mmCIF file with all atom_site columns, C-alpha atoms in Angstrom:
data_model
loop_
_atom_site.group_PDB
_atom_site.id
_atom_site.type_symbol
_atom_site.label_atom_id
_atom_site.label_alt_id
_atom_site.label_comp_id
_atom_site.label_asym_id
_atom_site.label_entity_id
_atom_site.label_seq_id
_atom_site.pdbx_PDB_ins_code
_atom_site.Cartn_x
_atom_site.Cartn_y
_atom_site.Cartn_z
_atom_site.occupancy
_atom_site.B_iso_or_equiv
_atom_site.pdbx_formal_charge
_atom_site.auth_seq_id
_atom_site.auth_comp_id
_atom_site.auth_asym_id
_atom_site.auth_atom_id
_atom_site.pdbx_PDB_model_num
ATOM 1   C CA . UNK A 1 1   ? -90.592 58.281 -35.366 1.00 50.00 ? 207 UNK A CA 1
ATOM 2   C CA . UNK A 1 2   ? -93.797 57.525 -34.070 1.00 80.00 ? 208 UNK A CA 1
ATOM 3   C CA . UNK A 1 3   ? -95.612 60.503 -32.286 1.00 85.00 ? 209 UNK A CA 1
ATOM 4   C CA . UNK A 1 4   ? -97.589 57.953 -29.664 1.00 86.00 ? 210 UNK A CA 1
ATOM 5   C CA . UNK A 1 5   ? -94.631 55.822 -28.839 1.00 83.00 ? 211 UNK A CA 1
ATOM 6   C CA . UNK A 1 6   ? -92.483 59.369 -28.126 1.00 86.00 ? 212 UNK A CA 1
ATOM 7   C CA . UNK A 1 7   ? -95.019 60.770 -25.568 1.00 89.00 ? 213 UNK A CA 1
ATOM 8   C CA . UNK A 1 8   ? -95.344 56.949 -24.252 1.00 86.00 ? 214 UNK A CA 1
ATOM 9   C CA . UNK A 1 9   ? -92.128 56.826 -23.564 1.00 87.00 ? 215 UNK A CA 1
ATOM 10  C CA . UNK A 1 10  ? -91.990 60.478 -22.285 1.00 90.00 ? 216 UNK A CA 1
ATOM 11  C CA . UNK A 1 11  ? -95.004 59.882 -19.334 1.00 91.00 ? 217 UNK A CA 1
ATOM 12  C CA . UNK A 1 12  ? -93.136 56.811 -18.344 1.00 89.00 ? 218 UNK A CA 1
ATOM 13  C CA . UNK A 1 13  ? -89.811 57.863 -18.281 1.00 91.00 ? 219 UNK A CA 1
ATOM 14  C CA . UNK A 1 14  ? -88.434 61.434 -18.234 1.00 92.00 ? 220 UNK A CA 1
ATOM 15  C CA . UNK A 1 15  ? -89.329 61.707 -14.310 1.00 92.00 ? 221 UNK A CA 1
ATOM 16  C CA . UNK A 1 16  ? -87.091 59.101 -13.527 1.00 92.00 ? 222 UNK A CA 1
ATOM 17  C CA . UNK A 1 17  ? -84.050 60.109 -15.815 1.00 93.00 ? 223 UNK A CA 1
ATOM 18  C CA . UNK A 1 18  ? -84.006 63.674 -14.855 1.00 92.00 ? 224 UNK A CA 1
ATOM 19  C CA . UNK A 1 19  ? -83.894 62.075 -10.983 1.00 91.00 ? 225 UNK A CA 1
ATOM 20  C CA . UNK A 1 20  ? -81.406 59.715 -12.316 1.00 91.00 ? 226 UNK A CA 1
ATOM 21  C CA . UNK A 1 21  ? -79.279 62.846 -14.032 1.00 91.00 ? 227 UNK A CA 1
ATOM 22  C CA . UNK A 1 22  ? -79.989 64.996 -11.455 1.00 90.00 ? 228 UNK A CA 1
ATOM 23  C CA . UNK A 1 23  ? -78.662 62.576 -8.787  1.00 87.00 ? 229 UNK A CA 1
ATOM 24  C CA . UNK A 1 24  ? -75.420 61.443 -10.785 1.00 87.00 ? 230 UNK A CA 1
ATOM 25  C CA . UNK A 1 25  ? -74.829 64.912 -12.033 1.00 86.00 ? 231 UNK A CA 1
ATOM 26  C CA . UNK A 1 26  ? -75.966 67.273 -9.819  1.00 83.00 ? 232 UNK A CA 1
ATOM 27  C CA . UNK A 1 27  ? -77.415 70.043 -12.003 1.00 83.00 ? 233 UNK A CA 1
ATOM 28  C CA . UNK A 1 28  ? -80.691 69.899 -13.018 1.00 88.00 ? 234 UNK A CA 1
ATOM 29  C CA . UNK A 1 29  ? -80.422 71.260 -17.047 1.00 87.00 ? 235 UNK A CA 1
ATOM 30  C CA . UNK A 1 30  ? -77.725 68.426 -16.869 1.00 88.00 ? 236 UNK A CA 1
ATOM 31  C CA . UNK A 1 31  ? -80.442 66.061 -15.841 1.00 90.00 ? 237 UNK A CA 1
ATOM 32  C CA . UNK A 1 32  ? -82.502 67.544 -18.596 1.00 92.00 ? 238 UNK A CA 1
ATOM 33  C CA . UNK A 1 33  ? -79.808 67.028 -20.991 1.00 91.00 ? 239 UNK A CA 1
ATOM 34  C CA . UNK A 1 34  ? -80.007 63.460 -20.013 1.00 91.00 ? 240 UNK A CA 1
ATOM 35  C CA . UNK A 1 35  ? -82.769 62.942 -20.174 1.00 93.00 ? 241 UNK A CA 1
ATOM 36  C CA . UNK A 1 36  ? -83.753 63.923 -23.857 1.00 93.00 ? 242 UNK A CA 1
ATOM 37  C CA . UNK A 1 37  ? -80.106 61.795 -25.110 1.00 92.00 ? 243 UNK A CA 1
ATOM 38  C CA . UNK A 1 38  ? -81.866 58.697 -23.242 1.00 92.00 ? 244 UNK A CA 1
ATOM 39  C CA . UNK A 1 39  ? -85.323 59.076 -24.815 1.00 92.00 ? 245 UNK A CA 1
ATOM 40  C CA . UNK A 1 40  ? -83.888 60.008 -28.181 1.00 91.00 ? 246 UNK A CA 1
ATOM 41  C CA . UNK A 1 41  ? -81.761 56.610 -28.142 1.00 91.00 ? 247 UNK A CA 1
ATOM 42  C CA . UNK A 1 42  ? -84.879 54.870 -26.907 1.00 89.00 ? 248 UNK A CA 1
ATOM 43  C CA . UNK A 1 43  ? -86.610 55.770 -30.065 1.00 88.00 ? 249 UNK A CA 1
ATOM 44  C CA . UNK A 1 44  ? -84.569 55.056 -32.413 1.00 88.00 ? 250 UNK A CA 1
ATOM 45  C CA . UNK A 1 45  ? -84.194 51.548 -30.773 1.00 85.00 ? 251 UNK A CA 1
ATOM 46  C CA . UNK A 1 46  ? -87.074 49.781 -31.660 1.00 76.00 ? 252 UNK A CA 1
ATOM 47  C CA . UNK A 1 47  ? -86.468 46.791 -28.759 1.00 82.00 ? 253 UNK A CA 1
ATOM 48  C CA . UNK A 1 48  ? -89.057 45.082 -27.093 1.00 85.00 ? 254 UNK A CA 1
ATOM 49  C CA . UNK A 1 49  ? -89.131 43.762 -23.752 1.00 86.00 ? 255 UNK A CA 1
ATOM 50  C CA . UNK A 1 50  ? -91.125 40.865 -21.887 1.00 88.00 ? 256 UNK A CA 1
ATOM 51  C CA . UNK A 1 51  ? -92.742 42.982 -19.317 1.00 87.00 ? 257 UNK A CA 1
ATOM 52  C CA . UNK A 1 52  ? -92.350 46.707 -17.935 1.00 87.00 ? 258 UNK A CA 1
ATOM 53  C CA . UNK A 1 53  ? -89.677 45.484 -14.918 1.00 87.00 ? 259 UNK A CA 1
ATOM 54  C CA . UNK A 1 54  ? -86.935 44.687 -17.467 1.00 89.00 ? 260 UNK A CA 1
ATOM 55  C CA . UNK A 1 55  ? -88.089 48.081 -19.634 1.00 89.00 ? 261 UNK A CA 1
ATOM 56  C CA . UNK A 1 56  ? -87.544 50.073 -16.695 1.00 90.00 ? 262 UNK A CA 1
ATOM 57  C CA . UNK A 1 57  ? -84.482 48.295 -15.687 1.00 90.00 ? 263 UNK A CA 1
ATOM 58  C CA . UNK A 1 58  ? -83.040 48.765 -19.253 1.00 90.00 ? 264 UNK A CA 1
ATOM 59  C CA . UNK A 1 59  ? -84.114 52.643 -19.151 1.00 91.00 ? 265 UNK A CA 1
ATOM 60  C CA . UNK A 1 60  ? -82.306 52.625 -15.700 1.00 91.00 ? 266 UNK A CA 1
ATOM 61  C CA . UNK A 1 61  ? -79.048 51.325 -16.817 1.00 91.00 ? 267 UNK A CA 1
ATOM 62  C CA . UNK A 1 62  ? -79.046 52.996 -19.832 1.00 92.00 ? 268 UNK A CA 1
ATOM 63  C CA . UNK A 1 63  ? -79.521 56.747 -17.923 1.00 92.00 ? 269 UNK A CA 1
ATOM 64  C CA . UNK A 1 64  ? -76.626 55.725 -15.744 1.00 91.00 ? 270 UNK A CA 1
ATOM 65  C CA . UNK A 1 65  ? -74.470 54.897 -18.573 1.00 91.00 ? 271 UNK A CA 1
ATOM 66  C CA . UNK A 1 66  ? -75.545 58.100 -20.152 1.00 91.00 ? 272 UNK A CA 1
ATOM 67  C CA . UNK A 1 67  ? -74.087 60.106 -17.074 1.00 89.00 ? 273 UNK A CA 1
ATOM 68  C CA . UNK A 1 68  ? -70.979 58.069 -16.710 1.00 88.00 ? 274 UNK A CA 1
ATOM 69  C CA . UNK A 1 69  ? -70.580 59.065 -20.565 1.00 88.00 ? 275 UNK A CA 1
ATOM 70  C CA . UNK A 1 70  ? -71.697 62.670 -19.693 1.00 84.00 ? 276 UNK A CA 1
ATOM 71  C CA . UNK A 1 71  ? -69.219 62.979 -16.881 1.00 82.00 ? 277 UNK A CA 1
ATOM 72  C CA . UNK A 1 72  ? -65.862 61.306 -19.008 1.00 82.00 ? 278 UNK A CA 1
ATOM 73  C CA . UNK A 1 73  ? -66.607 64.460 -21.794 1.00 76.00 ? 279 UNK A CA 1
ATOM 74  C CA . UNK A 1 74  ? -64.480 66.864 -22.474 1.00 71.00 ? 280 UNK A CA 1
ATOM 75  C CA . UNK A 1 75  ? -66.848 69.884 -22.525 1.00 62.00 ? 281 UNK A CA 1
ATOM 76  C CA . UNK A 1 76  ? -67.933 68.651 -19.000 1.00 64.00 ? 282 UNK A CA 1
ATOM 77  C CA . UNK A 1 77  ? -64.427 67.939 -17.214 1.00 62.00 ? 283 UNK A CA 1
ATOM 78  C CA . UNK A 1 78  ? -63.632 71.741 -19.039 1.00 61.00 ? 284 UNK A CA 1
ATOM 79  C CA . UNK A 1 79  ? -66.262 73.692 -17.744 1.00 61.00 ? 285 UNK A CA 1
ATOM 80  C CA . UNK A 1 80  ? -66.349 76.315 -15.351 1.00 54.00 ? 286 UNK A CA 1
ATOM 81  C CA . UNK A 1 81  ? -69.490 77.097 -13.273 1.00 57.00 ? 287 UNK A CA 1
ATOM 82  C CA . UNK A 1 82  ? -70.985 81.134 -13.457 1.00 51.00 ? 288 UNK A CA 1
ATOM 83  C CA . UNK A 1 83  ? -70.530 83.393 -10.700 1.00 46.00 ? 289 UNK A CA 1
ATOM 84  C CA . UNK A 1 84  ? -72.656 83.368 -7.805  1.00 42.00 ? 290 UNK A CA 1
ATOM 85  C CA . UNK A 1 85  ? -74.298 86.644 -9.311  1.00 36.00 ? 291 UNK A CA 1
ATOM 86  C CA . UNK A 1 86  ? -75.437 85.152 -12.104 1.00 44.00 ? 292 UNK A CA 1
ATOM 87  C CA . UNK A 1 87  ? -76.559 81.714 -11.026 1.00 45.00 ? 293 UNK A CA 1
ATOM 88  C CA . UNK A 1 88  ? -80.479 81.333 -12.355 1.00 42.00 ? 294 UNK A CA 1
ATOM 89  C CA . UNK A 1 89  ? -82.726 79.485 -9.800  1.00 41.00 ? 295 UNK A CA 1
ATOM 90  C CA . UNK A 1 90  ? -82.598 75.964 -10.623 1.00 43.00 ? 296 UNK A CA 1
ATOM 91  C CA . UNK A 1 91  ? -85.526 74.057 -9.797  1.00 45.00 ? 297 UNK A CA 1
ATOM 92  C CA . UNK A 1 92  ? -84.570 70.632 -7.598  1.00 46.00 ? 298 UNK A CA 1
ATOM 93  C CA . UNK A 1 93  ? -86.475 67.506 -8.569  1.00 46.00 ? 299 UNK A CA 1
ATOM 94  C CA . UNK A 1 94  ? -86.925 66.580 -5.161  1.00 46.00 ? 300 UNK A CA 1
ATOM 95  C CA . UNK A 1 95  ? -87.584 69.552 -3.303  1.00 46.00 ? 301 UNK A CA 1
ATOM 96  C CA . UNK A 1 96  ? -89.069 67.843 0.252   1.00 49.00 ? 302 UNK A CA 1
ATOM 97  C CA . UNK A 1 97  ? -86.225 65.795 0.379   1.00 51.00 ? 303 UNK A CA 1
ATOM 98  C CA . UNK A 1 98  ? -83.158 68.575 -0.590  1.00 57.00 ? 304 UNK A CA 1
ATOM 99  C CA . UNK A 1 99  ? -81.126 68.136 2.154   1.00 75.00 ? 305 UNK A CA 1
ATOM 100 C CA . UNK A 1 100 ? -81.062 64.437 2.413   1.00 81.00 ? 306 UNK A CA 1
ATOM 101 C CA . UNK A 1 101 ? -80.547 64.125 -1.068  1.00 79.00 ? 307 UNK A CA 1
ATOM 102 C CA . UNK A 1 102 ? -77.761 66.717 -1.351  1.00 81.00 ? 308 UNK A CA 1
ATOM 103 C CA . UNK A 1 103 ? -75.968 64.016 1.354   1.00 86.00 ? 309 UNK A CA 1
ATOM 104 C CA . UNK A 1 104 ? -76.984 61.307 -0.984  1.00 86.00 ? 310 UNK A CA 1
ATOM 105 C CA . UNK A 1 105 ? -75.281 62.770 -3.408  1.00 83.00 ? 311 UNK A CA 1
ATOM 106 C CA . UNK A 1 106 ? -71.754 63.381 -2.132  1.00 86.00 ? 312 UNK A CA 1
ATOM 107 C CA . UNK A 1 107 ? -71.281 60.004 -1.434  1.00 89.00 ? 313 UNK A CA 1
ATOM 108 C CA . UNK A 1 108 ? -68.676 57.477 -3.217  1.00 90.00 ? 314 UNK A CA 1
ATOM 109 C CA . UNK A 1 109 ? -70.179 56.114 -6.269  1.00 87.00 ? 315 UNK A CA 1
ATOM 110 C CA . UNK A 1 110 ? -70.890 53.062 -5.863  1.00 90.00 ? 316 UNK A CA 1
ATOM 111 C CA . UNK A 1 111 ? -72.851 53.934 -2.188  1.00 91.00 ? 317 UNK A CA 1
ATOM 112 C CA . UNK A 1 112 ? -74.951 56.262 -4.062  1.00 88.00 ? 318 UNK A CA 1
ATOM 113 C CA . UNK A 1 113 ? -75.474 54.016 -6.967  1.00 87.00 ? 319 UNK A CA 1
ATOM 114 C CA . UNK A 1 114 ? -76.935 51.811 -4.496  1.00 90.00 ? 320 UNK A CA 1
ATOM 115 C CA . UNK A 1 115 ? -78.391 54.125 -2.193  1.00 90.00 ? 321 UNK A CA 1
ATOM 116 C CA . UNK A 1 116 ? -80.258 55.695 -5.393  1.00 86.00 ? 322 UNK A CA 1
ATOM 117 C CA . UNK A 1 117 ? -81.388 52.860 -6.871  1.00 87.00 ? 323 UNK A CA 1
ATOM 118 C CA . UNK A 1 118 ? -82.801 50.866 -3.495  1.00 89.00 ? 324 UNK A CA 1
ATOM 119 C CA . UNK A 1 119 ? -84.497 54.095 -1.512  1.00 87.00 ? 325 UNK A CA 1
ATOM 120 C CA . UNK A 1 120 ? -85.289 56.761 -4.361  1.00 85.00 ? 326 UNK A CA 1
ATOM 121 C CA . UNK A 1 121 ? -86.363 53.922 -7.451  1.00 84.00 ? 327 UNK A CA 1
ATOM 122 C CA . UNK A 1 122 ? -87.598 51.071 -5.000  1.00 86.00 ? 328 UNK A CA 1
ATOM 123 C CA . UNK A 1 123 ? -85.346 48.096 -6.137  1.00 88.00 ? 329 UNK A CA 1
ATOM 124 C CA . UNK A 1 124 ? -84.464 45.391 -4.707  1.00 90.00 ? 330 UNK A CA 1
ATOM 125 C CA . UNK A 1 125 ? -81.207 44.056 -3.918  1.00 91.00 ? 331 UNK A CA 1
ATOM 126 C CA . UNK A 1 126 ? -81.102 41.422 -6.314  1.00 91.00 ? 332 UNK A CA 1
ATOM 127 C CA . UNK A 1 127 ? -82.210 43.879 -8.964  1.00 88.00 ? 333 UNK A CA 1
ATOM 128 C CA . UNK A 1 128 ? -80.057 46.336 -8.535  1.00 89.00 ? 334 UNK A CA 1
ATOM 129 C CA . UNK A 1 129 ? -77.134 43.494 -8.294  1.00 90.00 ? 335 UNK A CA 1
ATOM 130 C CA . UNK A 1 130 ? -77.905 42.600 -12.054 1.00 88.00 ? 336 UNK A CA 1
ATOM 131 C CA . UNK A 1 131 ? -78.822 46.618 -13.034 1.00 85.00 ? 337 UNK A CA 1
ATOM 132 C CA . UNK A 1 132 ? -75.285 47.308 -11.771 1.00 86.00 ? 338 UNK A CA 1
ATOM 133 C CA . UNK A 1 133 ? -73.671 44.297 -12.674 1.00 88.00 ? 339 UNK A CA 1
ATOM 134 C CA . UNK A 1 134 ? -72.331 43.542 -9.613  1.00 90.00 ? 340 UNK A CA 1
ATOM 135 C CA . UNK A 1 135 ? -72.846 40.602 -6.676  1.00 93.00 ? 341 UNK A CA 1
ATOM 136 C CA . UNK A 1 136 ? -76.340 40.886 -4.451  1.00 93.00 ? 342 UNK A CA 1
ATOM 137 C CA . UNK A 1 137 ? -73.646 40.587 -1.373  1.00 95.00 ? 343 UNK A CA 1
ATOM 138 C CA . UNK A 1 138 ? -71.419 43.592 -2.751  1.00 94.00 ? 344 UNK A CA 1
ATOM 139 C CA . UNK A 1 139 ? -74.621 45.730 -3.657  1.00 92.00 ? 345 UNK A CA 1
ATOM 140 C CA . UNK A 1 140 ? -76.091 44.888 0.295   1.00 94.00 ? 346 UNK A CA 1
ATOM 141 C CA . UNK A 1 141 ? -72.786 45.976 1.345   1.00 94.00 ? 347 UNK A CA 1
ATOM 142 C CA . UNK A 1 142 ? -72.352 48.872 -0.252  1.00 93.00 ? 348 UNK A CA 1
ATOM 143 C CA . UNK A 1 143 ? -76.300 49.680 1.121   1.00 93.00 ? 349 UNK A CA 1
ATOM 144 C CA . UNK A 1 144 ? -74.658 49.212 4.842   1.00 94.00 ? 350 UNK A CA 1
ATOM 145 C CA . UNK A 1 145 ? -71.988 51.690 4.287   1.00 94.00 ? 351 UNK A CA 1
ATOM 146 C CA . UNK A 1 146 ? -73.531 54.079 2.390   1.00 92.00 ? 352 UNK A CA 1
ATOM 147 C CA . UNK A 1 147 ? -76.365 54.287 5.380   1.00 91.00 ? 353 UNK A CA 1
ATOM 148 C CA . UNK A 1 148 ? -73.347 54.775 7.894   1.00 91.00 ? 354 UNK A CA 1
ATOM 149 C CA . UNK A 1 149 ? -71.867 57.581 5.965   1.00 90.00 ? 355 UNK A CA 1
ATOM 150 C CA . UNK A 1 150 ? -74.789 59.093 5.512   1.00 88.00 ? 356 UNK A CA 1
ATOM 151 C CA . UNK A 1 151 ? -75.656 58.808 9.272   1.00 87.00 ? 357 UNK A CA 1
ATOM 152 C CA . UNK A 1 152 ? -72.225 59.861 10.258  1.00 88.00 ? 358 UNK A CA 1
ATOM 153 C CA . UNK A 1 153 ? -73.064 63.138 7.601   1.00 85.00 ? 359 UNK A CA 1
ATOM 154 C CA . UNK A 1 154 ? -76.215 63.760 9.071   1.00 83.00 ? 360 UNK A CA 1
ATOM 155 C CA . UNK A 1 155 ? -74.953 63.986 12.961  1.00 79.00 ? 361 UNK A CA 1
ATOM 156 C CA . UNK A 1 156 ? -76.789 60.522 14.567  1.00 71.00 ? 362 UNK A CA 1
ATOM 157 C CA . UNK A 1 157 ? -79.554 59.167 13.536  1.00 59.00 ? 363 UNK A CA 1
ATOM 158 C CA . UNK A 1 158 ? -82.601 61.122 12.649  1.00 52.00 ? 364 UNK A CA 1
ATOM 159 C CA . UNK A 1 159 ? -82.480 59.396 9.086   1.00 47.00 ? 365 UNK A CA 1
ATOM 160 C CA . UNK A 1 160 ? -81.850 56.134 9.948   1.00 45.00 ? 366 UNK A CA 1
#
């Protein structure tokens, strides 16, 4: 494998996968997990893409697949979390925005999917319609509701 491509692909991309594993997984060596299955599979596929959008779109997709994957396995439907006592500190991703993203992240699915995607990644609708595979009208919907639940979880609307 080629040394320059790896750390390439590394500065461009392991931010947003661990945020990507982190938000879809909740636990950050998860995230880290992740995020090295993602980068491995993007070197060993040597595809090319027209401009960075698509890339990043691809890398995107292909991080939320890995989680949906992640989350179906065995091992993690099996496991049981330590005792309080012997929880390490675990170092959040997002730190200034903990609270909001902890609500983010007990959402349905397919708000957070969204919700992710739109406010924490900066796509658009239409984007995130074809990242997700679904309609631009279902994805704007599921932005609407999402925002209500998460203004009905944060008490009014501070966030809004």
């Amino acid at each position: 494998m080629d040394e320059e491509r790896a750390e390439a692909l590394v500065d461009r991309y392991a931010d947003l996968l661990v945020r990507i594993g982190y938000t879809w997984l909740g636990d950050a060596d998860d995230a880290k997990d992740i995020c090295q299955t993602v980068l491995i599979k993007l070197l060993e596929d040597p595809r090319e893409f027209p401009d960075r959008g698509q890339e990043r779109a691809w890398v995107v997709r292909l991080g939320i697949n890995a989680c949906k994957n992640w989350r179906k396995s065995a091992w993690f439907r099996r496991r049981v979390p330590l005792d309080e006592g012997l929880a390490l500190a675990v170092e959040n991703p997002e730190p200034e925005d903990g609270g909001l993203l902890a609500q983010v992240m007990a959402l349905p699915t397919k708000y957070r999917e969204a919700i992710f995607l739109r406010y924490y990644e900066g796509y658009e609708v239409r984007e995130i319609a074809k990242i997700l595979g679904r309609s631009p009208a279902l994805v704007s919907t599921h932005l609407k509701r999402g925002k209500e639940k998460l203004r009905t979880m944060l008490g009014g609307t501070e966030y809004a």
